[in-house]
Amino acid sequence: MTPRFATDIITFYHPDFWGLDSADAVRDRALTHPVAFWERVMDALAESGVTGIELTFAPGDIGSALRAFGSPSAFRHELAARGLSVVSAFIAGSDAPDWRDDGSLPTIVADAERRAAFLAEAGAGLLVTGLPMRRTFGTRPPFFVDAAYMNRMADVAHAVGEAVARHGVRLALHTESNSTLWYERDIDLFMALTDPQYVWLCPDSCHIALGGGDPVAVARRHAPRIALAHWKDAVGPLDEHLTIDETVYARQQPYMTELGKGVVDWRGWAAAMSRTPGADTVLIELDMAPDPVAALRAGTAVAQASLASPA
């Protein structure tokens, strides 16, 4: 089976790609000219040969697609005219409900249902999210990712997974760096506590490696529940406890690198991915590439070589 290649919309957020001087300027331009934003993204995707896209936080979010085209079906039509499609949407950004808030479950479920309804009409079947972030190591009082915490997260995931399933959409949890679903132990514990019919996994090879884990081992253990994976490389494990605040994502960036230039065993990863329910899609993740077309072509070449000669 030849998989389709996809990427996260964040690939297109670099100011250089837009001839602008900041990420804020990119967001402002997309807000005021949503059609032009999406047309440029779609043209670049078509040029790169990558045909799928994962939506996430602004400017490439569900709201932006609706402002540009009016409806999920119209967005789907515009993509299809260029041979493109939506693969998934990632719940992220300041508008995402916090799973830690007691009493907020109705809001969390309603938000997920709204996104799932969009995805179903847009022709996609995956809603991806992460668990809440850890707190900075040494913070008082301490916060422990223990069995009680994971049981609460499992309860929320079950409620969300059941709700979006009624729209024909699957919920997949992403292994984000410095989150409570980061270390191999976190992943194993959470997956053991959740029902495989309602909760799926979206492992990220880079983030697992940043936590000192083995992405291939994780993929092999949880292969039957992997609905999608993020193919991304890392230079090695994080060697420090980062301050977990709004800047943590930027401070993780130096530990990330292009596919094939880091520590991820791509042949092993490709072999493990070939045995998953998500084997039909390879999502190349490249955060804010100055030249998205070239970066996607290079990443796709590494993935294709790994798939052609897996471990």
Short mmCIF file of C-alpha atoms in Angstrom, two decimals:
data_model
loop_
_atom_site.label_atom_id
_atom_site.label_comp_id
_atom_site.label_asym_id
_atom_site.label_seq_id
_atom_site.Cartn_x
_atom_site.Cartn_y
_atom_site.Cartn_z
CA MET A 1 0.00 0.00 0.00
CA THR A 2 1.32 3.43 -0.97
CA PRO A 3 0.42 5.95 1.75
CA ARG A 4 -0.68 9.51 1.17
CA PHE A 5 1.61 12.20 2.53
CA ALA A 6 0.33 14.96 4.76
CA THR A 7 1.64 17.77 6.92
CA ASP A 8 0.58 20.01 9.78
CA ILE A 9 -0.55 23.50 8.77
CA ILE A 10 2.14 24.87 11.13
CA THR A 11 4.61 24.05 8.34
CA PHE A 12 3.38 27.22 6.62
CA TYR A 13 3.62 29.64 9.55
CA HIS A 14 7.17 30.94 8.98
CA PRO A 15 7.20 34.71 8.24
CA ASP A 16 9.78 34.29 5.46
CA PHE A 17 7.31 32.21 3.45
CA TRP A 18 4.94 35.17 3.48
CA GLY A 19 7.53 37.92 3.09
CA LEU A 20 6.61 39.25 6.51
CA ASP A 21 8.68 40.08 9.58
CA SER A 22 6.91 38.19 12.38
CA ALA A 23 4.53 35.38 13.26
CA ASP A 24 2.05 38.00 14.49
CA ALA A 25 2.09 39.60 11.05
CA VAL A 26 1.31 36.23 9.47
CA ARG A 27 -1.67 35.77 11.80
CA ASP A 28 -2.91 39.29 11.07
CA ARG A 29 -2.60 38.78 7.31
CA ALA A 30 -4.48 35.49 7.47
CA LEU A 31 -7.22 37.05 9.58
CA THR A 32 -7.82 39.90 7.16
CA HIS A 33 -7.24 37.88 3.97
CA PRO A 34 -8.29 34.29 4.73
CA VAL A 35 -8.92 33.29 1.12
CA ALA A 36 -5.47 34.47 0.03
CA PHE A 37 -3.92 32.63 2.99
CA TRP A 38 -5.51 29.33 2.09
CA GLU A 39 -4.90 29.69 -1.64
CA ARG A 40 -1.18 30.16 -1.03
CA VAL A 41 -1.06 27.19 1.35
CA MET A 42 -2.95 24.99 -1.09
CA ASP A 43 -0.74 26.00 -4.01
CA ALA A 44 2.39 25.17 -1.98
CA LEU A 45 0.96 21.80 -0.96
CA ALA A 46 0.16 20.94 -4.57
CA GLU A 47 3.67 21.98 -5.62
CA SER A 48 5.28 19.84 -2.91
CA GLY A 49 3.37 16.70 -3.81
CA VAL A 50 1.91 16.45 -0.29
CA THR A 51 -1.85 15.99 -0.48
CA GLY A 52 -3.13 15.99 3.12
CA ILE A 53 -3.27 18.60 5.84
CA GLU A 54 -3.85 18.71 9.59
CA LEU A 55 -5.55 21.84 10.90
CA THR A 56 -4.56 23.29 14.26
CA PHE A 57 -4.39 26.67 16.03
CA ALA A 58 -4.72 29.98 14.18
CA PRO A 59 -4.11 31.06 11.54
CA GLY A 60 -4.68 27.60 10.01
CA ASP A 61 -7.59 26.61 12.19
CA ILE A 62 -11.20 25.59 11.59
CA GLY A 63 -12.38 29.17 12.06
CA SER A 64 -10.03 30.42 9.36
CA ALA A 65 -11.27 27.81 6.88
CA LEU A 66 -14.87 28.83 7.60
CA ARG A 67 -14.08 32.54 7.18
CA ALA A 68 -12.45 31.82 3.86
CA PHE A 69 -14.94 29.41 2.32
CA GLY A 70 -18.12 29.59 4.38
CA SER A 71 -18.67 25.92 5.15
CA PRO A 72 -16.77 22.64 5.66
CA SER A 73 -18.12 21.25 2.39
CA ALA A 74 -16.98 24.32 0.45
CA PHE A 75 -13.52 24.02 2.03
CA ARG A 76 -13.47 20.35 1.07
CA HIS A 77 -14.39 21.28 -2.51
CA GLU A 78 -11.60 23.87 -2.78
CA LEU A 79 -9.05 21.34 -1.52
CA ALA A 80 -10.32 18.56 -3.77
CA ALA A 81 -10.00 20.80 -6.82
CA ARG A 82 -6.24 20.71 -6.20
CA GLY A 83 -6.08 17.02 -5.28
CA LEU A 84 -5.88 17.81 -1.55
CA SER A 85 -7.86 16.80 1.54
CA VAL A 86 -8.11 17.36 5.29
CA VAL A 87 -6.64 14.47 7.30
CA SER A 88 -7.23 15.67 10.83
CA ALA A 89 -7.57 18.62 13.16
CA PHE A 90 -5.46 19.20 16.26
CA ILE A 91 -7.12 20.79 19.29
CA ALA A 92 -4.67 23.48 20.35
CA GLY A 93 -4.49 27.15 21.19
CA SER A 94 -6.04 29.46 23.74
CA ASP A 95 -9.60 28.57 22.72
CA ALA A 96 -9.17 24.90 23.66
CA PRO A 97 -10.91 23.90 26.92
CA ASP A 98 -8.63 22.76 29.74
CA TRP A 99 -9.12 19.08 30.61
CA ARG A 100 -7.92 19.78 34.17
CA ASP A 101 -10.83 22.06 35.03
CA ASP A 102 -13.28 20.25 37.27
CA GLY A 103 -16.84 20.72 36.10
CA SER A 104 -15.87 21.67 32.54
CA LEU A 105 -16.63 18.31 30.94
CA PRO A 106 -19.80 19.54 29.15
CA THR A 107 -17.80 22.40 27.61
CA ILE A 108 -14.97 20.05 26.59
CA VAL A 109 -17.38 17.61 24.95
CA ALA A 110 -19.35 20.35 23.18
CA ASP A 111 -16.13 21.84 21.79
CA ALA A 112 -14.99 18.44 20.51
CA GLU A 113 -18.37 17.76 18.94
CA ARG A 114 -18.24 21.09 17.10
CA ARG A 115 -14.83 20.22 15.67
CA ALA A 116 -15.91 16.68 14.84
CA ALA A 117 -18.96 17.95 12.94
CA PHE A 118 -16.68 20.17 10.85
CA LEU A 119 -14.30 17.29 10.17
CA ALA A 120 -17.07 14.93 9.13
CA GLU A 121 -18.44 17.42 6.62
CA ALA A 122 -14.93 18.29 5.43
CA GLY A 123 -14.22 14.62 4.73
CA ALA A 124 -11.81 13.87 7.59
CA GLY A 125 -12.08 11.35 10.38
CA LEU A 126 -9.52 12.21 13.07
CA LEU A 127 -9.56 14.67 15.95
CA VAL A 128 -6.16 14.93 17.64
CA THR A 129 -5.42 16.44 21.04
CA GLY A 130 -2.88 16.22 23.83
CA LEU A 131 -3.10 15.91 27.58
CA PRO A 132 -2.43 19.01 29.73
CA MET A 133 1.12 20.18 30.28
CA ARG A 134 3.26 19.24 33.24
CA ARG A 135 4.35 21.96 35.64
CA THR A 136 7.93 23.18 35.82
CA PHE A 137 10.08 20.75 37.78
CA GLY A 138 10.58 21.98 41.34
CA THR A 139 7.37 24.03 41.45
CA ARG A 140 5.64 24.06 44.84
CA PRO A 141 3.23 22.54 45.54
CA PRO A 142 4.40 19.68 43.32
CA PHE A 143 2.19 18.23 40.61
CA PHE A 144 2.37 14.46 40.12
CA VAL A 145 1.34 12.55 37.01
CA ASP A 146 0.04 9.60 38.99
CA ALA A 147 -2.68 6.99 38.65
CA ALA A 148 -5.35 9.28 40.08
CA TYR A 149 -4.52 12.02 37.57
CA MET A 150 -4.44 9.59 34.64
CA ASN A 151 -7.78 8.11 35.65
CA ARG A 152 -9.32 11.59 35.49
CA MET A 153 -7.82 12.14 32.04
CA ALA A 154 -9.08 8.75 30.90
CA ASP A 155 -12.60 9.68 32.01
CA VAL A 156 -12.46 12.87 29.92
CA ALA A 157 -11.01 11.02 26.93
CA HIS A 158 -13.77 8.43 27.09
CA ALA A 159 -16.46 11.12 27.12
CA VAL A 160 -14.85 12.98 24.20
CA GLY A 161 -14.10 9.82 22.26
CA GLU A 162 -17.69 8.59 22.55
CA ALA A 163 -19.10 11.98 21.55
CA VAL A 164 -16.99 12.41 18.41
CA ALA A 165 -17.53 8.77 17.42
CA ARG A 166 -21.19 9.64 16.86
CA HIS A 167 -19.93 11.91 14.04
CA GLY A 168 -17.79 9.13 12.55
CA VAL A 169 -14.61 10.73 13.94
CA ARG A 170 -11.92 9.05 16.06
CA LEU A 171 -10.12 10.74 18.96
CA ALA A 172 -6.32 10.32 18.99
CA LEU A 173 -4.01 11.53 21.77
CA HIS A 174 -0.72 13.18 20.80
CA THR A 175 2.54 12.69 22.74
CA GLU A 176 3.59 16.31 23.28
CA SER A 177 6.91 17.26 24.91
CA ASN A 178 6.60 18.42 28.54
CA SER A 179 2.97 17.31 28.64
CA THR A 180 1.48 14.64 30.86
CA LEU A 181 1.54 12.25 27.87
CA TRP A 182 5.26 12.47 27.08
CA TYR A 183 7.38 9.75 28.67
CA GLU A 184 7.03 6.13 27.61
CA ARG A 185 5.56 5.39 31.04
CA ASP A 186 2.91 8.12 30.57
CA ILE A 187 1.85 6.65 27.25
CA ASP A 188 1.70 3.08 28.52
CA LEU A 189 -0.29 4.07 31.59
CA PHE A 190 -2.82 6.20 29.72
CA MET A 191 -3.37 3.64 27.00
CA ALA A 192 -3.88 0.91 29.60
CA LEU A 193 -6.58 3.02 31.28
CA THR A 194 -8.54 3.87 28.11
CA ASP A 195 -10.93 1.88 25.96
CA PRO A 196 -9.37 1.05 22.55
CA GLN A 197 -12.75 1.42 20.87
CA TYR A 198 -12.94 5.12 21.81
CA VAL A 199 -9.40 6.36 22.41
CA TRP A 200 -6.57 6.15 19.87
CA LEU A 201 -2.94 7.24 19.83
CA CYS A 202 -1.04 9.77 17.69
CA PRO A 203 2.62 9.23 18.60
CA ASP A 204 5.12 11.93 17.67
CA SER A 205 8.57 10.45 17.04
CA CYS A 206 10.36 13.71 17.88
CA HIS A 207 8.60 14.40 21.15
CA ILE A 208 8.98 10.85 22.40
CA ALA A 209 12.72 11.05 21.66
CA LEU A 210 12.96 14.43 23.42
CA GLY A 211 11.64 12.71 26.54
CA GLY A 212 14.40 10.10 26.38
CA GLY A 213 12.04 7.47 25.00
CA ASP A 214 12.30 5.09 22.06
CA PRO A 215 9.71 6.08 19.43
CA VAL A 216 10.00 2.75 17.64
CA ALA A 217 9.40 0.76 20.83
CA VAL A 218 6.33 2.87 21.62
CA ALA A 219 5.00 2.39 18.09
CA ARG A 220 5.49 -1.35 18.26
CA ARG A 221 3.76 -1.70 21.63
CA HIS A 222 0.76 0.37 20.68
CA ALA A 223 0.53 -0.36 16.94
CA PRO A 224 -3.11 -1.57 17.02
CA ARG A 225 -4.23 1.80 18.43
CA ILE A 226 -2.22 4.20 16.26
CA ALA A 227 -4.67 6.07 14.04
CA LEU A 228 -2.11 8.65 12.89
CA ALA A 229 1.51 9.50 13.66
CA HIS A 230 3.61 12.65 13.38
CA TRP A 231 6.90 11.92 11.59
CA LYS A 232 9.42 14.36 13.05
CA ASP A 233 13.10 14.17 14.02
CA ALA A 234 14.98 15.21 17.17
CA VAL A 235 18.64 15.94 17.82
CA GLY A 236 18.43 14.00 21.10
CA PRO A 237 16.73 14.02 24.50
CA LEU A 238 16.15 17.28 26.32
CA ASP A 239 19.06 17.74 28.71
CA GLU A 240 17.35 20.21 31.03
CA HIS A 241 14.07 20.88 32.80
CA LEU A 242 12.45 23.63 30.77
CA THR A 243 10.25 26.26 32.36
CA ILE A 244 6.74 25.29 31.34
CA ASP A 245 4.97 28.46 30.29
CA GLU A 246 3.87 30.06 27.02
CA THR A 247 7.51 30.10 25.80
CA VAL A 248 8.17 26.38 26.21
CA TYR A 249 7.31 25.53 22.60
CA ALA A 250 9.85 27.99 21.24
CA ARG A 251 12.52 26.72 23.64
CA GLN A 252 11.99 23.16 22.44
CA GLN A 253 12.72 24.14 18.84
CA PRO A 254 16.55 23.84 19.01
CA TYR A 255 16.11 20.15 19.84
CA MET A 256 14.09 19.49 16.67
CA THR A 257 15.55 18.93 13.23
CA GLU A 258 14.77 17.83 9.67
CA LEU A 259 13.92 14.21 8.99
CA GLY A 260 17.05 12.11 8.66
CA LYS A 261 19.29 14.56 10.55
CA GLY A 262 18.47 13.43 14.08
CA VAL A 263 18.30 10.35 16.27
CA VAL A 264 15.02 8.76 15.15
CA ASP A 265 15.39 5.29 13.60
CA TRP A 266 13.32 5.93 10.50
CA ARG A 267 13.56 2.41 9.12
CA GLY A 268 12.32 0.97 12.42
CA TRP A 269 9.62 3.63 12.66
CA ALA A 270 8.44 2.93 9.11
CA ALA A 271 8.25 -0.79 9.81
CA ALA A 272 6.20 -0.22 12.96
CA MET A 273 3.90 2.26 11.21
CA SER A 274 3.18 -0.21 8.42
CA ARG A 275 1.39 -2.41 10.97
CA THR A 276 -0.96 0.29 12.30
CA PRO A 277 -4.51 1.31 11.36
CA GLY A 278 -3.00 4.67 10.34
CA ALA A 279 -0.59 3.16 7.83
CA ASP A 280 -2.34 4.86 4.90
CA THR A 281 -1.14 8.34 5.96
CA VAL A 282 2.38 9.66 6.60
CA LEU A 283 2.20 13.06 8.29
CA ILE A 284 5.50 14.93 7.96
CA GLU A 285 5.69 17.56 10.71
CA LEU A 286 7.88 20.59 10.04
CA ASP A 287 7.31 23.55 12.33
CA MET A 288 7.45 26.89 10.49
CA ALA A 289 9.60 26.05 7.46
CA PRO A 290 11.00 29.10 5.61
CA ASP A 291 10.66 27.13 2.36
CA PRO A 292 7.80 24.67 2.94
CA VAL A 293 7.90 23.16 -0.53
CA ALA A 294 11.58 22.24 -0.33
CA ALA A 295 11.25 21.05 3.28
CA LEU A 296 8.25 18.85 2.49
CA ARG A 297 9.96 17.34 -0.53
CA ALA A 298 13.05 16.54 1.55
CA GLY A 299 11.00 15.06 4.39
CA THR A 300 8.90 13.01 2.02
CA ALA A 301 12.05 11.60 0.39
CA VAL A 302 13.34 10.38 3.78
CA ALA A 303 9.99 8.80 4.62
CA GLN A 304 9.73 7.13 1.20
CA ALA A 305 13.22 5.67 1.50
CA SER A 306 12.40 4.34 4.98
CA LEU A 307 9.15 2.80 3.80
CA ALA A 308 10.88 1.20 0.82
CA SER A 309 13.53 -0.41 3.03
CA PRO A 310 12.07 -0.84 6.54
CA ALA A 311 13.99 -2.45 9.37
#
